[in-house]
């Protein structure tokens, strides 16, 4: 699977656990040296990062004699380097979203064409509910390749006559992922001749295939092991909650419009379910970054309804050595580009909030000085805008690295993070007043999203055990 969150070993797992450092070291050098010895002397280049790790993963699985390998494509499918498996047991395509448009195309239909490239002759494939046109493209690709394609029934169909299924992964969108996983698992068990498959349920008349571009696979009665598997599933960085005293971190690597929409639904529900502080205030913070060719303005617009008191932007770098003042730091080009993007995100967020205020005459206008939000002097430093149920015009702040951003948000109240150094205080006036709010709030809810790499960096700092 890719990408990894904290350590590269997460990409190659056996029995759910990342391979050990010793095994990784052993197989890395074995593959590297073999490639070095046999490479073309004229075009003497090693495989790029992802391709190398894919070759290495296949080698590990062969050498360690695994019974079953679950292989996730990197990008798309048709031209992905994982797509060299000639006869897999089964293929699956989860919910399609707009992503990697410079490589896969800028429409759902083009992306569906790329995803359908993993279909193989005679190998059954499953997908979940998709928009009509992309689903037709998947059907056409399956027909081209003589691949039997089926639509997964909803998870509700598996629950008929039994108790509601409990999923280890939060969020309503995980229900379609679970339905797909059940079909893929059953196909593997069937191939192995297992007896405990869970008998197929009778198809009710309402599921007739009239007008359906793809036939519906029958639901089946789940075995106890399947029910337990769904309940015990863990996947870090996806709808994950870390409670660290008064600070609650909500981590979700969503980075497409559809996944951000799912993230917003999950966050609003999860934050709602938290016990409300009896005394003192609740502060909501967004920590965001996005990479690649993603439309960050579209992603940020979807996050506005969460009513964040602060929006914090930073690159995916863990630490940056800042001598006295970041303006005097000689950043390399990569960091400079990343910071430029963060500043663009800051401007976009401010503009989105201004538009929201303009659209709703009942919302108070922010007090501005040179375009920056300032504390309201008449109200003291705790309120950044005139009285409202919550401060609706979030100051947007940029930090040069993740560690500084997290420390500023936590203000020494998370036992895993050191308090921010006084000399490293952010000069923005909103940051200074924010320090008071964050230190006195009874509860701080922080949503970290927009990039799996950002979430991985945050996890490394918030859960040091993951780096062991």
Short mmCIF file of C-alpha atoms in Angstrom, two decimals:
data_model
loop_
_atom_site.label_atom_id
_atom_site.label_comp_id
_atom_site.label_asym_id
_atom_site.label_seq_id
_atom_site.Cartn_x
_atom_site.Cartn_y
_atom_site.Cartn_z
CA UNK A 1 0.00 0.00 0.00
CA UNK A 2 1.08 3.61 -0.40
CA UNK A 3 1.96 6.10 0.81
CA UNK A 4 3.37 5.29 4.22
CA UNK A 5 2.54 7.57 7.15
CA UNK A 6 5.55 7.36 9.47
CA UNK A 7 7.96 4.68 8.20
CA UNK A 8 8.47 3.21 4.75
CA UNK A 9 8.19 -0.32 6.19
CA UNK A 10 4.42 0.25 6.55
CA UNK A 11 4.08 -0.26 2.79
CA UNK A 12 5.09 -3.93 2.97
CA UNK A 13 3.16 -5.83 5.64
CA UNK A 14 2.89 -9.49 6.55
CA UNK A 15 -0.08 -10.55 8.68
CA UNK A 16 -0.98 -6.88 9.02
CA UNK A 17 2.36 -5.86 10.55
CA UNK A 18 5.06 -3.81 8.78
CA UNK A 19 8.06 -6.01 8.05
CA UNK A 20 10.87 -5.70 10.59
CA UNK A 21 13.82 -3.37 10.15
CA UNK A 22 16.09 -6.39 9.72
CA UNK A 23 13.91 -7.90 6.98
CA UNK A 24 13.55 -4.55 5.23
CA UNK A 25 17.31 -4.01 5.33
CA UNK A 26 18.01 -7.54 4.08
CA UNK A 27 15.62 -7.40 1.12
CA UNK A 28 16.37 -3.79 0.20
CA UNK A 29 20.05 -4.50 -0.39
CA UNK A 30 19.38 -7.87 -1.99
CA UNK A 31 17.08 -6.25 -4.60
CA UNK A 32 19.28 -3.17 -4.98
CA UNK A 33 22.45 -5.17 -5.60
CA UNK A 34 20.71 -7.56 -8.01
CA UNK A 35 19.39 -4.61 -10.05
CA UNK A 36 22.78 -2.91 -9.93
CA UNK A 37 24.49 -6.04 -11.27
CA UNK A 38 22.03 -6.60 -14.12
CA UNK A 39 21.12 -3.10 -15.27
CA UNK A 40 21.55 -2.02 -18.87
CA UNK A 41 25.01 -0.39 -19.14
CA UNK A 42 23.70 2.11 -21.72
CA UNK A 43 20.60 3.24 -19.84
CA UNK A 44 22.10 2.79 -16.41
CA UNK A 45 19.36 4.00 -14.11
CA UNK A 46 17.69 2.33 -11.15
CA UNK A 47 13.90 2.08 -10.90
CA UNK A 48 12.30 5.18 -9.35
CA UNK A 49 11.24 5.12 -5.70
CA UNK A 50 7.74 3.62 -6.04
CA UNK A 51 8.81 1.14 -8.72
CA UNK A 52 11.73 -0.04 -6.61
CA UNK A 53 9.48 -0.59 -3.59
CA UNK A 54 6.96 -2.47 -5.76
CA UNK A 55 9.66 -4.85 -7.02
CA UNK A 56 10.91 -5.24 -3.47
CA UNK A 57 7.40 -5.96 -2.14
CA UNK A 58 6.85 -8.74 -4.71
CA UNK A 59 10.25 -10.20 -3.82
CA UNK A 60 9.44 -10.12 -0.08
CA UNK A 61 6.09 -11.84 -0.61
CA UNK A 62 7.68 -14.56 -2.75
CA UNK A 63 10.58 -15.18 -0.38
CA UNK A 64 8.40 -15.17 2.74
CA UNK A 65 5.89 -17.49 1.01
CA UNK A 66 2.73 -15.55 1.84
CA UNK A 67 -0.60 -17.28 1.09
CA UNK A 68 -2.23 -14.13 -0.24
CA UNK A 69 -0.94 -10.71 -1.27
CA UNK A 70 -3.25 -7.70 -1.33
CA UNK A 71 -1.72 -5.18 -3.75
CA UNK A 72 -2.96 -1.59 -3.92
CA UNK A 73 -2.15 0.31 -7.13
CA UNK A 74 -0.11 3.49 -6.75
CA UNK A 75 -1.88 5.81 -9.21
CA UNK A 76 -4.67 4.85 -11.60
CA UNK A 77 -4.21 1.29 -12.79
CA UNK A 78 -3.63 0.89 -16.52
CA UNK A 79 -0.04 2.16 -16.51
CA UNK A 80 0.73 1.62 -12.83
CA UNK A 81 3.77 -0.52 -12.15
CA UNK A 82 1.76 -2.83 -9.88
CA UNK A 83 -0.31 -3.82 -12.95
CA UNK A 84 2.01 -6.62 -14.04
CA UNK A 85 0.10 -9.38 -12.24
CA UNK A 86 -1.33 -11.44 -15.10
CA UNK A 87 -3.87 -13.51 -13.22
CA UNK A 88 -4.91 -12.16 -9.82
CA UNK A 89 -7.63 -14.01 -7.92
CA UNK A 90 -9.97 -11.00 -7.93
CA UNK A 91 -9.89 -7.24 -8.63
CA UNK A 92 -11.71 -4.41 -6.87
CA UNK A 93 -12.41 -0.75 -7.69
CA UNK A 94 -13.54 1.45 -4.79
CA UNK A 95 -15.35 4.80 -5.04
CA UNK A 96 -13.90 6.92 -7.83
CA UNK A 97 -12.74 10.47 -7.13
CA UNK A 98 -11.01 13.27 -9.01
CA UNK A 99 -7.30 13.02 -8.19
CA UNK A 100 -3.91 13.01 -9.95
CA UNK A 101 -5.58 14.80 -12.87
CA UNK A 102 -2.30 15.60 -14.64
CA UNK A 103 -1.67 11.85 -14.97
CA UNK A 104 -5.12 10.26 -15.07
CA UNK A 105 -7.25 12.91 -16.76
CA UNK A 106 -9.58 15.62 -15.56
CA UNK A 107 -12.94 13.81 -15.68
CA UNK A 108 -14.41 10.87 -13.79
CA UNK A 109 -14.80 9.01 -17.10
CA UNK A 110 -11.10 9.32 -17.93
CA UNK A 111 -10.18 8.22 -14.41
CA UNK A 112 -12.59 5.26 -14.63
CA UNK A 113 -10.86 4.21 -17.88
CA UNK A 114 -7.50 4.20 -16.08
CA UNK A 115 -8.88 2.26 -13.10
CA UNK A 116 -10.46 -0.36 -15.38
CA UNK A 117 -6.99 -1.14 -16.71
CA UNK A 118 -6.46 -3.62 -13.87
CA UNK A 119 -9.27 -5.91 -15.15
CA UNK A 120 -8.00 -9.27 -16.45
CA UNK A 121 -9.57 -11.91 -18.75
CA UNK A 122 -11.75 -14.33 -16.81
CA UNK A 123 -10.85 -12.75 -13.44
CA UNK A 124 -13.92 -11.56 -11.52
CA UNK A 125 -13.96 -7.89 -10.53
CA UNK A 126 -16.16 -5.93 -8.13
CA UNK A 127 -16.94 -2.25 -7.76
CA UNK A 128 -19.22 -0.14 -5.56
CA UNK A 129 -21.95 2.35 -6.50
CA UNK A 130 -20.50 4.91 -8.94
CA UNK A 131 -21.97 7.80 -10.97
CA UNK A 132 -23.71 6.53 -14.12
CA UNK A 133 -21.18 7.48 -16.81
CA UNK A 134 -18.02 6.33 -14.97
CA UNK A 135 -19.79 3.04 -14.18
CA UNK A 136 -20.53 2.60 -17.90
CA UNK A 137 -16.84 3.19 -18.66
CA UNK A 138 -15.88 0.49 -16.13
CA UNK A 139 -18.38 -1.88 -17.77
CA UNK A 140 -16.93 -1.16 -21.24
CA UNK A 141 -13.40 -1.79 -19.97
CA UNK A 142 -14.52 -5.07 -18.40
CA UNK A 143 -16.15 -6.16 -21.67
CA UNK A 144 -13.00 -5.27 -23.64
CA UNK A 145 -10.97 -7.48 -21.34
CA UNK A 146 -13.58 -10.28 -21.08
CA UNK A 147 -13.69 -9.67 -17.33
CA UNK A 148 -16.89 -10.47 -15.37
CA UNK A 149 -17.68 -7.25 -13.43
CA UNK A 150 -20.19 -7.07 -10.57
CA UNK A 151 -21.63 -4.31 -8.41
CA UNK A 152 -21.38 -4.84 -4.64
CA UNK A 153 -24.67 -4.73 -2.74
CA UNK A 154 -24.93 -2.14 0.03
CA UNK A 155 -23.72 -3.19 3.46
CA UNK A 156 -27.35 -2.89 4.65
CA UNK A 157 -28.12 -6.00 2.54
CA UNK A 158 -25.64 -8.01 4.62
CA UNK A 159 -27.28 -6.85 7.87
CA UNK A 160 -30.77 -8.20 7.09
CA UNK A 161 -31.80 -10.65 9.75
CA UNK A 162 -28.77 -9.94 11.94
CA UNK A 163 -27.54 -7.13 14.16
CA UNK A 164 -26.00 -3.97 12.71
CA UNK A 165 -22.40 -4.46 11.67
CA UNK A 166 -19.78 -2.60 13.68
CA UNK A 167 -16.90 -1.18 11.64
CA UNK A 168 -13.45 -0.50 13.08
CA UNK A 169 -13.07 2.46 10.70
CA UNK A 170 -15.28 5.49 11.34
CA UNK A 171 -17.21 7.38 8.67
CA UNK A 172 -20.24 6.47 6.55
CA UNK A 173 -18.02 6.12 3.43
CA UNK A 174 -16.31 3.11 5.01
CA UNK A 175 -19.51 1.10 4.57
CA UNK A 176 -19.00 0.83 0.80
CA UNK A 177 -15.33 -0.07 1.38
CA UNK A 178 -16.45 -2.80 3.80
CA UNK A 179 -18.95 -4.18 1.26
CA UNK A 180 -16.19 -4.35 -1.36
CA UNK A 181 -13.77 -6.01 1.09
CA UNK A 182 -16.36 -8.68 1.90
CA UNK A 183 -16.82 -9.58 -1.78
CA UNK A 184 -13.07 -9.75 -2.43
CA UNK A 185 -12.49 -11.87 0.69
CA UNK A 186 -15.30 -14.28 -0.20
CA UNK A 187 -13.92 -14.74 -3.72
CA UNK A 188 -10.51 -15.66 -2.28
CA UNK A 189 -12.05 -18.10 0.21
CA UNK A 190 -14.11 -19.66 -2.58
CA UNK A 191 -10.98 -20.12 -4.71
CA UNK A 192 -9.28 -21.85 -1.77
CA UNK A 193 -12.25 -24.22 -1.38
CA UNK A 194 -13.08 -23.02 2.13
CA UNK A 195 -16.32 -24.30 3.60
CA UNK A 196 -17.18 -21.36 5.91
CA UNK A 197 -18.03 -18.95 3.11
CA UNK A 198 -21.32 -17.59 4.36
CA UNK A 199 -24.23 -18.85 2.25
CA UNK A 200 -25.60 -16.63 -0.51
CA UNK A 201 -28.85 -14.82 0.22
CA UNK A 202 -31.82 -14.99 -2.11
CA UNK A 203 -31.93 -11.93 -4.39
CA UNK A 204 -35.12 -9.96 -3.61
CA UNK A 205 -37.24 -8.99 -6.67
CA UNK A 206 -36.26 -5.32 -6.24
CA UNK A 207 -32.71 -6.13 -7.36
CA UNK A 208 -33.71 -7.16 -10.88
CA UNK A 209 -31.01 -6.18 -13.32
CA UNK A 210 -33.31 -4.16 -15.61
CA UNK A 211 -31.56 -0.90 -16.47
CA UNK A 212 -28.43 -1.78 -14.48
CA UNK A 213 -25.26 -1.42 -16.54
CA UNK A 214 -23.47 -3.87 -14.20
CA UNK A 215 -25.08 -6.94 -12.57
CA UNK A 216 -25.48 -6.90 -8.80
CA UNK A 217 -23.56 -9.53 -6.85
CA UNK A 218 -25.69 -11.37 -4.28
CA UNK A 219 -25.21 -10.57 -0.61
CA UNK A 220 -24.35 -13.47 1.68
CA UNK A 221 -24.70 -14.40 5.31
CA UNK A 222 -21.54 -13.28 7.11
CA UNK A 223 -19.54 -15.69 9.21
CA UNK A 224 -18.47 -14.74 12.76
CA UNK A 225 -14.90 -14.33 11.51
CA UNK A 226 -16.01 -11.82 8.85
CA UNK A 227 -18.01 -9.84 11.41
CA UNK A 228 -15.00 -9.78 13.74
CA UNK A 229 -12.71 -8.76 10.86
CA UNK A 230 -14.83 -5.71 10.05
CA UNK A 231 -14.97 -4.75 13.74
CA UNK A 232 -11.22 -5.12 14.35
CA UNK A 233 -9.99 -3.31 11.21
CA UNK A 234 -7.50 -0.52 11.91
CA UNK A 235 -5.91 1.87 9.43
CA UNK A 236 -4.01 4.83 10.84
CA UNK A 237 -4.58 8.30 9.47
CA UNK A 238 -8.10 7.59 8.25
CA UNK A 239 -10.88 8.97 10.47
CA UNK A 240 -8.56 8.55 13.46
CA UNK A 241 -9.09 10.25 16.82
CA UNK A 242 -6.31 10.84 19.37
CA UNK A 243 -7.42 12.20 22.75
CA UNK A 244 -4.53 13.89 24.53
CA UNK A 245 -6.02 15.56 27.60
CA UNK A 246 -7.88 18.74 26.63
CA UNK A 247 -6.60 18.45 23.03
CA UNK A 248 -8.39 16.04 20.68
CA UNK A 249 -6.73 15.43 17.30
CA UNK A 250 -8.88 14.30 14.37
CA UNK A 251 -6.63 12.85 11.66
CA UNK A 252 -7.86 12.11 8.15
CA UNK A 253 -5.69 11.96 5.03
CA UNK A 254 -8.54 13.07 2.73
CA UNK A 255 -7.22 14.93 -0.34
CA UNK A 256 -10.00 14.84 -2.96
CA UNK A 257 -13.34 16.65 -3.02
CA UNK A 258 -15.29 13.44 -2.34
CA UNK A 259 -13.00 12.32 0.50
CA UNK A 260 -12.96 15.81 2.07
CA UNK A 261 -16.79 15.79 1.99
CA UNK A 262 -16.73 12.44 3.81
CA UNK A 263 -14.14 13.83 6.24
CA UNK A 264 -16.32 16.87 7.05
CA UNK A 265 -19.34 14.64 7.74
CA UNK A 266 -17.22 12.44 10.02
CA UNK A 267 -15.53 15.34 11.85
CA UNK A 268 -18.76 17.22 12.53
CA UNK A 269 -20.37 14.06 13.89
CA UNK A 270 -17.30 12.99 15.92
CA UNK A 271 -16.77 16.47 17.41
CA UNK A 272 -20.49 16.63 18.20
CA UNK A 273 -20.29 13.34 20.11
CA UNK A 274 -17.50 14.63 22.36
CA UNK A 275 -18.60 15.71 25.82
CA UNK A 276 -19.14 19.44 25.80
CA UNK A 277 -17.05 21.33 28.37
CA UNK A 278 -19.14 22.40 31.39
CA UNK A 279 -16.97 25.41 31.97
CA UNK A 280 -14.76 27.35 29.63
CA UNK A 281 -14.73 27.43 25.86
CA UNK A 282 -14.26 25.01 23.00
CA UNK A 283 -11.82 25.97 20.23
CA UNK A 284 -11.76 24.38 16.77
CA UNK A 285 -8.58 24.42 14.69
CA UNK A 286 -7.98 23.29 11.11
CA UNK A 287 -4.46 22.14 10.20
CA UNK A 288 -4.27 21.81 6.43
CA UNK A 289 -1.87 21.24 3.56
CA UNK A 290 -2.29 19.79 0.08
CA UNK A 291 0.29 18.69 -2.48
CA UNK A 292 0.49 17.91 -6.18
CA UNK A 293 -1.99 19.26 -8.71
CA UNK A 294 -4.94 19.39 -6.31
CA UNK A 295 -7.46 22.25 -6.38
CA UNK A 296 -6.91 23.45 -2.83
CA UNK A 297 -9.50 26.24 -3.12
CA UNK A 298 -12.19 23.64 -3.84
CA UNK A 299 -11.05 21.51 -0.88
CA UNK A 300 -10.92 24.46 1.55
CA UNK A 301 -14.39 25.64 0.51
CA UNK A 302 -15.79 22.31 1.69
CA UNK A 303 -14.18 22.82 5.14
CA UNK A 304 -15.68 26.28 5.82
CA UNK A 305 -18.98 24.93 7.31
CA UNK A 306 -17.01 23.34 10.19
CA UNK A 307 -16.69 26.84 11.76
CA UNK A 308 -13.01 26.71 12.69
CA UNK A 309 -11.69 29.39 15.04
CA UNK A 310 -8.23 29.07 13.47
CA UNK A 311 -6.91 27.71 10.20
CA UNK A 312 -3.24 26.75 10.34
CA UNK A 313 -1.22 26.00 7.20
CA UNK A 314 2.25 24.47 7.04
CA UNK A 315 4.33 22.32 4.66
CA UNK A 316 4.68 18.58 5.25
CA UNK A 317 8.18 19.09 6.68
CA UNK A 318 8.60 17.88 10.25
CA UNK A 319 11.17 20.41 11.41
CA UNK A 320 12.82 23.46 9.92
CA UNK A 321 15.83 25.10 11.50
CA UNK A 322 14.77 28.72 11.95
CA UNK A 323 17.46 31.12 13.05
CA UNK A 324 15.80 34.10 14.78
CA UNK A 325 13.56 35.06 11.88
CA UNK A 326 12.23 32.83 9.12
CA UNK A 327 12.44 35.73 6.66
CA UNK A 328 16.22 35.60 6.86
CA UNK A 329 16.37 31.84 6.39
CA UNK A 330 17.84 30.69 3.09
CA UNK A 331 15.25 28.05 2.19
CA UNK A 332 15.95 25.62 -0.58
CA UNK A 333 13.60 25.73 -3.54
CA UNK A 334 11.43 22.82 -2.41
CA UNK A 335 10.64 24.40 0.93
CA UNK A 336 10.16 27.79 -0.69
CA UNK A 337 7.60 26.35 -3.10
CA UNK A 338 5.82 24.56 -0.26
CA UNK A 339 5.64 27.74 1.82
CA UNK A 340 4.41 29.73 -1.19
CA UNK A 341 1.56 27.26 -1.51
CA UNK A 342 0.75 27.60 2.19
CA UNK A 343 0.55 31.38 1.81
CA UNK A 344 -1.80 30.92 -1.15
CA UNK A 345 -3.96 28.64 0.99
CA UNK A 346 -3.97 31.28 3.74
CA UNK A 347 -5.21 33.92 1.27
CA UNK A 348 -7.82 31.53 -0.14
CA UNK A 349 -9.17 30.72 3.32
CA UNK A 350 -9.44 34.41 4.24
CA UNK A 351 -11.27 35.12 0.97
CA UNK A 352 -13.67 32.21 1.52
CA UNK A 353 -14.55 33.50 4.98
CA UNK A 354 -15.10 37.02 3.66
CA UNK A 355 -17.44 35.62 0.99
CA UNK A 356 -19.32 33.70 3.67
CA UNK A 357 -19.80 36.89 5.69
CA UNK A 358 -20.98 38.78 2.57
CA UNK A 359 -23.51 36.04 1.80
CA UNK A 360 -24.98 36.07 5.32
CA UNK A 361 -25.97 39.55 6.57
CA UNK A 362 -26.49 38.17 10.08
CA UNK A 363 -22.80 37.34 10.49
CA UNK A 364 -20.66 40.09 12.04
CA UNK A 365 -17.97 41.67 9.88
CA UNK A 366 -14.41 41.02 11.01
CA UNK A 367 -12.34 43.87 12.37
CA UNK A 368 -9.49 44.32 9.94
CA UNK A 369 -6.20 46.18 10.04
CA UNK A 370 -4.41 45.99 6.71
CA UNK A 371 -6.36 42.86 5.78
CA UNK A 372 -5.37 40.96 8.94
CA UNK A 373 -7.84 40.00 11.62
CA UNK A 374 -7.20 41.80 14.91
CA UNK A 375 -8.51 41.23 18.46
CA UNK A 376 -11.55 43.36 19.29
CA UNK A 377 -10.07 45.76 21.88
CA UNK A 378 -13.39 46.58 23.48
CA UNK A 379 -14.01 42.93 24.27
CA UNK A 380 -10.57 42.07 25.61
CA UNK A 381 -8.26 39.55 23.99
CA UNK A 382 -10.48 36.47 24.22
CA UNK A 383 -12.83 37.36 21.38
CA UNK A 384 -11.48 37.99 17.92
CA UNK A 385 -14.78 39.24 16.49
CA UNK A 386 -17.87 40.95 17.93
CA UNK A 387 -20.16 38.66 19.97
CA UNK A 388 -21.27 35.53 18.11
CA UNK A 389 -21.99 31.89 19.06
CA UNK A 390 -18.41 31.13 18.00
CA UNK A 391 -15.75 33.28 16.29
CA UNK A 392 -16.81 32.91 12.67
CA UNK A 393 -13.90 34.67 10.98
CA UNK A 394 -10.99 32.37 11.64
CA UNK A 395 -7.53 33.92 11.56
CA UNK A 396 -5.37 32.00 9.12
CA UNK A 397 -1.76 31.36 10.16
CA UNK A 398 1.25 29.92 8.32
CA UNK A 399 4.08 28.06 10.06
CA UNK A 400 7.29 26.87 8.38
CA UNK A 401 7.02 23.28 9.66
CA UNK A 402 4.70 20.78 11.31
CA UNK A 403 6.40 20.76 14.70
CA UNK A 404 5.94 24.53 15.13
CA UNK A 405 2.31 24.37 13.95
CA UNK A 406 1.40 21.53 16.33
CA UNK A 407 3.16 23.16 19.29
CA UNK A 408 1.36 26.44 18.70
CA UNK A 409 -2.02 24.70 18.54
CA UNK A 410 -1.41 22.60 21.66
CA UNK A 411 0.24 25.37 23.73
CA UNK A 412 1.95 22.85 25.99
CA UNK A 413 -1.35 21.12 26.85
CA UNK A 414 -0.60 17.92 24.94
CA UNK A 415 1.83 15.77 26.98
CA UNK A 416 3.43 14.47 23.76
CA UNK A 417 4.41 17.95 22.55
CA UNK A 418 6.72 20.47 24.13
CA UNK A 419 5.38 23.97 24.71
CA UNK A 420 6.32 26.47 21.97
CA UNK A 421 9.49 28.42 22.73
CA UNK A 422 8.78 32.03 23.67
CA UNK A 423 11.38 33.27 21.17
CA UNK A 424 9.66 31.36 18.38
CA UNK A 425 6.30 33.08 18.95
CA UNK A 426 4.47 33.90 15.76
CA UNK A 427 4.48 37.66 15.08
CA UNK A 428 0.92 37.66 13.68
CA UNK A 429 -1.38 39.47 16.16
CA UNK A 430 -4.05 36.80 15.72
CA UNK A 431 -1.53 34.19 16.86
CA UNK A 432 -0.77 36.15 20.03
CA UNK A 433 -4.43 36.47 21.00
CA UNK A 434 -4.93 32.84 19.97
CA UNK A 435 -2.38 31.78 22.58
CA UNK A 436 -4.74 33.04 25.31
CA UNK A 437 -7.76 31.30 23.77
CA UNK A 438 -5.92 28.01 23.37
CA UNK A 439 -4.41 28.07 26.86
CA UNK A 440 -7.73 28.82 28.56
CA UNK A 441 -10.06 26.67 26.43
CA UNK A 442 -11.61 23.68 28.19
CA UNK A 443 -11.42 21.68 24.94
CA UNK A 444 -9.41 22.03 21.71
CA UNK A 445 -10.58 20.09 18.65
CA UNK A 446 -8.03 19.91 15.83
CA UNK A 447 -8.77 18.50 12.36
CA UNK A 448 -5.61 17.56 10.43
CA UNK A 449 -6.41 16.90 6.76
CA UNK A 450 -5.64 17.59 3.09
CA UNK A 451 -2.61 15.28 2.75
CA UNK A 452 -1.68 11.80 3.95
CA UNK A 453 1.92 13.00 4.26
CA UNK A 454 0.78 15.82 6.57
CA UNK A 455 -1.17 13.32 8.68
CA UNK A 456 1.84 10.99 8.77
CA UNK A 457 4.13 13.79 9.98
CA UNK A 458 1.59 14.74 12.65
CA UNK A 459 1.34 11.10 13.79
CA UNK A 460 5.10 10.85 14.08
CA UNK A 461 5.06 13.79 16.52
CA UNK A 462 1.86 12.88 18.36
CA UNK A 463 2.55 9.14 18.75
CA UNK A 464 6.35 8.66 19.02
CA UNK A 465 5.90 4.88 19.42
CA UNK A 466 5.06 4.65 15.70
CA UNK A 467 8.66 5.63 14.86
CA UNK A 468 10.15 2.68 16.74
#
